[in-house]
XYZ file of C-alpha atoms in Angstrom:
347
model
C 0.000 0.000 0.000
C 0.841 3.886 -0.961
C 1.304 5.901 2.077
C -0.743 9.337 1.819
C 0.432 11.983 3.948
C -2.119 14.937 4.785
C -0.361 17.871 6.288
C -2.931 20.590 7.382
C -1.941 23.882 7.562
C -1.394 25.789 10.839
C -3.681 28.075 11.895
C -2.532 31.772 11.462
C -2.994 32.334 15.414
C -1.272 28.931 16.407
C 1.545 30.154 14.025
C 2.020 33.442 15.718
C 1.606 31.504 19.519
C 4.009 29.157 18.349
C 6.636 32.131 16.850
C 5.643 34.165 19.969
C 6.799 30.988 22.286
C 10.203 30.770 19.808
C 10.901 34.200 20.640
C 10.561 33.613 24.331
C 12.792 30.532 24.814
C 15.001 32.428 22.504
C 15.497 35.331 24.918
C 15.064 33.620 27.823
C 18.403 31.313 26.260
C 19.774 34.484 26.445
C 19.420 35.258 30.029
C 21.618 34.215 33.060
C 20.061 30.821 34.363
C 18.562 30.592 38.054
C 18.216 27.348 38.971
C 15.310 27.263 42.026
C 16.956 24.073 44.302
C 13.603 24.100 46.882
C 11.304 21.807 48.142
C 8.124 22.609 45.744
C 6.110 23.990 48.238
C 8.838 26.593 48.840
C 9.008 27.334 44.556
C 7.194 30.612 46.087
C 10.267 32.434 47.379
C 10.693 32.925 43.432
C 8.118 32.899 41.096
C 8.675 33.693 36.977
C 8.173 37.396 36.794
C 8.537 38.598 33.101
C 10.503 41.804 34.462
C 13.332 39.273 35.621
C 16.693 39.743 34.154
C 17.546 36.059 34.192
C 15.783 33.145 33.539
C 14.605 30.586 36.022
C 15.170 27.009 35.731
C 13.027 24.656 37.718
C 10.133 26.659 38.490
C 8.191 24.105 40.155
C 10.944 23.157 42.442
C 11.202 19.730 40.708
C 13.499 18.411 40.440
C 16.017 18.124 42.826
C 19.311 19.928 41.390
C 21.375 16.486 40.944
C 18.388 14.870 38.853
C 18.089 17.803 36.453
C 21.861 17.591 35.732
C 21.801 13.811 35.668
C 18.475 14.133 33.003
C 20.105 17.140 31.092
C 24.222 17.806 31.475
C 24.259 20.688 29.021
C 22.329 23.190 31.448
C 24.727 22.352 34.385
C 27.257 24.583 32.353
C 24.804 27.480 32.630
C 23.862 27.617 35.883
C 25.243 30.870 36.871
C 22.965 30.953 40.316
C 21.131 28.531 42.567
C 18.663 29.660 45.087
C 19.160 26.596 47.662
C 17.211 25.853 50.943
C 18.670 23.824 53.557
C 16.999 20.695 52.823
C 19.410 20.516 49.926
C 22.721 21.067 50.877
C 25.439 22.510 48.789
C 28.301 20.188 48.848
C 31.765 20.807 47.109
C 30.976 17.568 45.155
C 28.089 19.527 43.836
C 29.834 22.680 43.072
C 31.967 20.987 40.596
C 29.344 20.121 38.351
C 28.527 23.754 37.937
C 31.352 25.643 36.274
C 29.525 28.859 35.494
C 28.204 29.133 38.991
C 29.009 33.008 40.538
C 25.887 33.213 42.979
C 24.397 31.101 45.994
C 21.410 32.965 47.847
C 19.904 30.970 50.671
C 16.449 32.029 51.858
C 17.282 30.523 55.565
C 18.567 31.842 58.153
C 21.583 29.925 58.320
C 24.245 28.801 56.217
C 25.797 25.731 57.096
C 24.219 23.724 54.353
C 26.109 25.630 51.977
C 30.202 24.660 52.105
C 31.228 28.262 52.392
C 35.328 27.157 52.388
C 34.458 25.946 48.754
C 32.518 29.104 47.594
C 35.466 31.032 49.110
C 37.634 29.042 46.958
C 36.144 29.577 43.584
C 35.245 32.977 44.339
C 31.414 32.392 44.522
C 29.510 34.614 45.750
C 26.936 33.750 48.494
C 23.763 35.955 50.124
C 21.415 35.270 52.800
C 18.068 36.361 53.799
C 20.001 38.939 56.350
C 17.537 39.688 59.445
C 14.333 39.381 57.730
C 13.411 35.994 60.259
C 14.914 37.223 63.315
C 11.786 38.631 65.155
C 10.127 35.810 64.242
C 12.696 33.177 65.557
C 12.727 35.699 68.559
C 9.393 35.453 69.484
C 9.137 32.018 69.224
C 12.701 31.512 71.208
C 10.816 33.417 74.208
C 7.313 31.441 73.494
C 9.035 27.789 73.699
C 10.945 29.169 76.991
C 7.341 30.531 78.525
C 5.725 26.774 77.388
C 8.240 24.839 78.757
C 8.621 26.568 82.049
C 4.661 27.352 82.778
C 4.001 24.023 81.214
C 1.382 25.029 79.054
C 1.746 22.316 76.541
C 2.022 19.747 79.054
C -1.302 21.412 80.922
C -3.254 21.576 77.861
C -2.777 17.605 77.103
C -3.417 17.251 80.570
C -6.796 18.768 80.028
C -7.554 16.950 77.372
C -6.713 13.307 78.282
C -7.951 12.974 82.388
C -10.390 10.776 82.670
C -11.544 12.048 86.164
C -12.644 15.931 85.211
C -12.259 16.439 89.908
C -8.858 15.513 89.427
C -6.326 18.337 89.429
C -3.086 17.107 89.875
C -0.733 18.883 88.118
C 2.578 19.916 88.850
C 3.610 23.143 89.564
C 5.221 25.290 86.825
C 8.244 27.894 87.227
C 8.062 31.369 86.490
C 9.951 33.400 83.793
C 10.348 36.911 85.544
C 13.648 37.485 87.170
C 15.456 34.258 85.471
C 18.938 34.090 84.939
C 19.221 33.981 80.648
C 21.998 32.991 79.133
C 22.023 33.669 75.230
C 24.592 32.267 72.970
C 25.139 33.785 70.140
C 23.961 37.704 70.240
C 24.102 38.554 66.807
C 20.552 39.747 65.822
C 18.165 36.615 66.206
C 19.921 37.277 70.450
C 19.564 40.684 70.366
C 15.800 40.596 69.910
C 15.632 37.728 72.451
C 17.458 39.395 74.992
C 14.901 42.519 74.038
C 12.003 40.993 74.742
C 13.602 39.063 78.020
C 14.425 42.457 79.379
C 10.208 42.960 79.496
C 10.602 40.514 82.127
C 13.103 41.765 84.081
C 15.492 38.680 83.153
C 19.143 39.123 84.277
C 20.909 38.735 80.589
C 24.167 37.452 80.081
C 25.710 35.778 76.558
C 28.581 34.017 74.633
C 29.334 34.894 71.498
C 32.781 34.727 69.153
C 33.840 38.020 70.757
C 32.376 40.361 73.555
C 30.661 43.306 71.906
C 31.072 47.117 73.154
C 27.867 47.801 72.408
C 26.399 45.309 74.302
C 26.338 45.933 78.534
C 24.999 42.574 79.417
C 27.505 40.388 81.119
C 30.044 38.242 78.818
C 31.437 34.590 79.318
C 33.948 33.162 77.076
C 32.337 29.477 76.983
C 29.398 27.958 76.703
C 30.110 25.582 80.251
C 30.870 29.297 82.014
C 27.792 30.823 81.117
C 25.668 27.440 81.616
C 27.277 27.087 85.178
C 25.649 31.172 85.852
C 22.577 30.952 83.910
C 19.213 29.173 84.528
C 18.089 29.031 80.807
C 20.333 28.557 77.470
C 19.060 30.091 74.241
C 20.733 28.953 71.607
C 20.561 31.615 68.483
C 24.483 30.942 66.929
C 25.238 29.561 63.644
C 25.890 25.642 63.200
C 30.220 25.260 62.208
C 32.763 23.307 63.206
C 33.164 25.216 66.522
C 29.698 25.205 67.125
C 28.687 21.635 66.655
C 27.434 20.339 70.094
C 28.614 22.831 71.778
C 25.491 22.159 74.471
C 27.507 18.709 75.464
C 26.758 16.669 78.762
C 29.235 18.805 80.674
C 27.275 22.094 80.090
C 23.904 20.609 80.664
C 25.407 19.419 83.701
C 26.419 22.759 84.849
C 22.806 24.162 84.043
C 21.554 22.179 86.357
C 18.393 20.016 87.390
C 16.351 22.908 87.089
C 17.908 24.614 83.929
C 15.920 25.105 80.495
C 17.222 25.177 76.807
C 15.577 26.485 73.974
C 17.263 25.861 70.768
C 15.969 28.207 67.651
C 19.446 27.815 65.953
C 20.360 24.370 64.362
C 19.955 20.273 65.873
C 23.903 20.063 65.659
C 24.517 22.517 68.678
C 23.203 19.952 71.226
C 24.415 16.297 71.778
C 21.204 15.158 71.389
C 21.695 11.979 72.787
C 23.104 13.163 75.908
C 20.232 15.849 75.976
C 17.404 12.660 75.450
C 19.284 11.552 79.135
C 19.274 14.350 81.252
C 15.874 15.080 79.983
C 14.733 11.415 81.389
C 17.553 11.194 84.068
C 15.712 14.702 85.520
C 19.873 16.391 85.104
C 18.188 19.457 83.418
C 14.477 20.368 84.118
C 13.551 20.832 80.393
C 13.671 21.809 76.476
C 11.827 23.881 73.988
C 12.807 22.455 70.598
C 12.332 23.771 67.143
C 15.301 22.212 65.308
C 17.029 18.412 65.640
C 20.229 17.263 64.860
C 18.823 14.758 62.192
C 16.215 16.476 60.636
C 13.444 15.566 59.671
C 14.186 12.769 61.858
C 12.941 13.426 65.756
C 13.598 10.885 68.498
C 10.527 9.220 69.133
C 11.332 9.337 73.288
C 11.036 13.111 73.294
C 7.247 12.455 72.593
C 6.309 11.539 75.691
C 8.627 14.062 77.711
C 5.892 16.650 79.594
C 8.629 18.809 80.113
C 9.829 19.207 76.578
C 8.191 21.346 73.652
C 8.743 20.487 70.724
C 8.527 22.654 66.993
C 8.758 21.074 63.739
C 11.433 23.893 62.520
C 8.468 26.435 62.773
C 10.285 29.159 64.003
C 10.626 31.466 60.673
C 7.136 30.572 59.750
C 4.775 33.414 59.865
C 2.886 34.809 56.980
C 4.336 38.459 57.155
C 8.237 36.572 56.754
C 6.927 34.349 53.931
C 5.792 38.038 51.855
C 9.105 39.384 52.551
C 10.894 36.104 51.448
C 10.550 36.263 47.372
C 11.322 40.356 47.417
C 14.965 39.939 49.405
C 15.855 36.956 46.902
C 14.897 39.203 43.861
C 16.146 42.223 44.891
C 19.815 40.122 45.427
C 19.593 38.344 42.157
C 18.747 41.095 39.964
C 21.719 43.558 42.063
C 23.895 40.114 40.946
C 23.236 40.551 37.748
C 23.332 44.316 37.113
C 26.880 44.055 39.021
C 25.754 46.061 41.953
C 27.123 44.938 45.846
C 24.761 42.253 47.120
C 21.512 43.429 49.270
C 22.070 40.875 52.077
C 25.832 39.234 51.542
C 27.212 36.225 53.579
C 30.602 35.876 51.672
């Protein structure tokens, strides 16, 4: 048999969608690429925006940046910026399969996903979401310390689960006003913390890298000092090598069977095993929790702890930060790539 083929012309408006589309991939080819390295339900902190001066690659948020260079090598030359949450770290591994990278812009409040020696290194360029998140992650540092201590977590599931309505048997709580705070790290996330403490007539006192001038609260040089003067550890500092469980058994120790710690930095600053024990052992009186060391992982024994509150890394999530989130990574990326200074830089 013949074969007959039919071809039917194109309509005249399918033609000019179809040139109109040519034109766009054609300019957007043209454009530095952004590749969007988020969860999906984060592909908001960067939406297309036909004013944008680059083009963005992986809209969606899927898929993860090692699947789109493993399903399509030639764009991994491109890449000249990745915006990157901290569910996806940036490893030097990765940063060798991008060659034309110049720009990492995290929209977290920490950076110790991203392997800042390496970006140093090849001269990359990396941003941060500066102090948009730090009321926020204030206010909820002073809310988990104000749960745990008037047990109003543990009260409320008390509430709900007696059996015997008569029955009021609960143990007495401990209150905030006139506590001993230490604060480590006082960068702005502590400032704000030891703000709103001071509404409370807390006595304030802090470790941080260095002892600032403009600060007059009192200063201690380690973490085991300031635990061993302090009834409550707030935990605000940045997760590095010097960092990492730098709440070990020895500080908890020196807090004492009545000591608190709130952690609204990173999981890694506590031993969290030896923090699980003196939690059950009674060694420190309790925890307010809004990161883990193995994310998304939590230990299961913390569950049933009445004197620990726990946050599933809730601490920057408010509606007013989420507006603000999309506007600071624009306003960096398009400064990037009009060769202006950076509006938030980390390095």
């Amino acid at each position: 048999f013949n074969k007959v083929i039919v071809i039917y012309p194109t309509p005249m408006t399918e033609q000019n969608n179809s040139n109109s589309s040519n034109e766009e991939s054609q300019n957007n080819n043209n454009l530095p690429k952004v590749f969007l390295h988020v969860p999906p339900k984060f592909s908001f902190v960067l939406p297309p925006n036909p004013s944008h001066n680059f083009h963005i690659l992986n809209p969606g948020g899927l898929p993860s940046l090692h699947q789109f260079i493993a399903a399509d090598p030639h764009h991994a030359s491109s890449i000249a910026a990745i915006v990157c949450s901290n569910v996806y770290p940036v490893t030097a591994d990765l940063l060798q399969l991008l060659p034309s990278l110049r720009l990492i812009f995290t929209p977290t409040a920490g950076t110790d996903h991203v392997d800042l020696s390496e970006c140093r290194r090849r001269e990359i360029q990396v941003a941060g979401i500066g102090n948009l998140f730090s009321e926020d992650v204030a206010d909820m540092a002073v809310g988990l310390l104000i749960d745990v201590s008037r047990k109003i977590s543990a009260a409320d599931r008390f509430l709900r689960t007696q059996l015997q309505p008569s029955s009021w048997d609960f143990p007495l709580g401990s209150k905030l006003t006139g506590k001993k705070i230490g604060i480590v790290g006082m960068g702005k996330i502590g400032s704000e913390v030891a703000k709103r403490l001071e509404a409370f007539s807390c006595k304030i006192s802090y470790n941080s890298r260095n002892k600032k001038s403009s600060i007059s609260h009192p200063f201690y040089s380690s973490v085991l000092e300031l635990a061993t003067n302090t009834n409550v550890l707030i935990l605000c500092c940045a997760l590095n090598d010097e960092t990492r469980h730098i709440v070990n058994k020895q500080v908890m120790l020196a807090l004492g069977k009545g000591g608190i710690i709130v952690n609204v930095g990173r999981g890694g600053l506590i031993d969290e095993n030896e923090l699980l024990r003196c939690l059950i052992d009674g060694e420190i009186g309790g925890a307010g929790l809004d990161v883990f060391e193995n994310e998304p992982h939590v230990p299961k024994e913390l569950f049933s702890l009445d004197n620990v509150v726990l946050s599933p890394h809730a601490a920057v999530l408010t509606s007013e930060s989420f507006n603000g989130i999309s506007k600071v990574v624009e306003e960096n990326l398009k400064a990037f790539f009009s060769n202006k200074p950076l509006i938030t830089p980390v390095l």
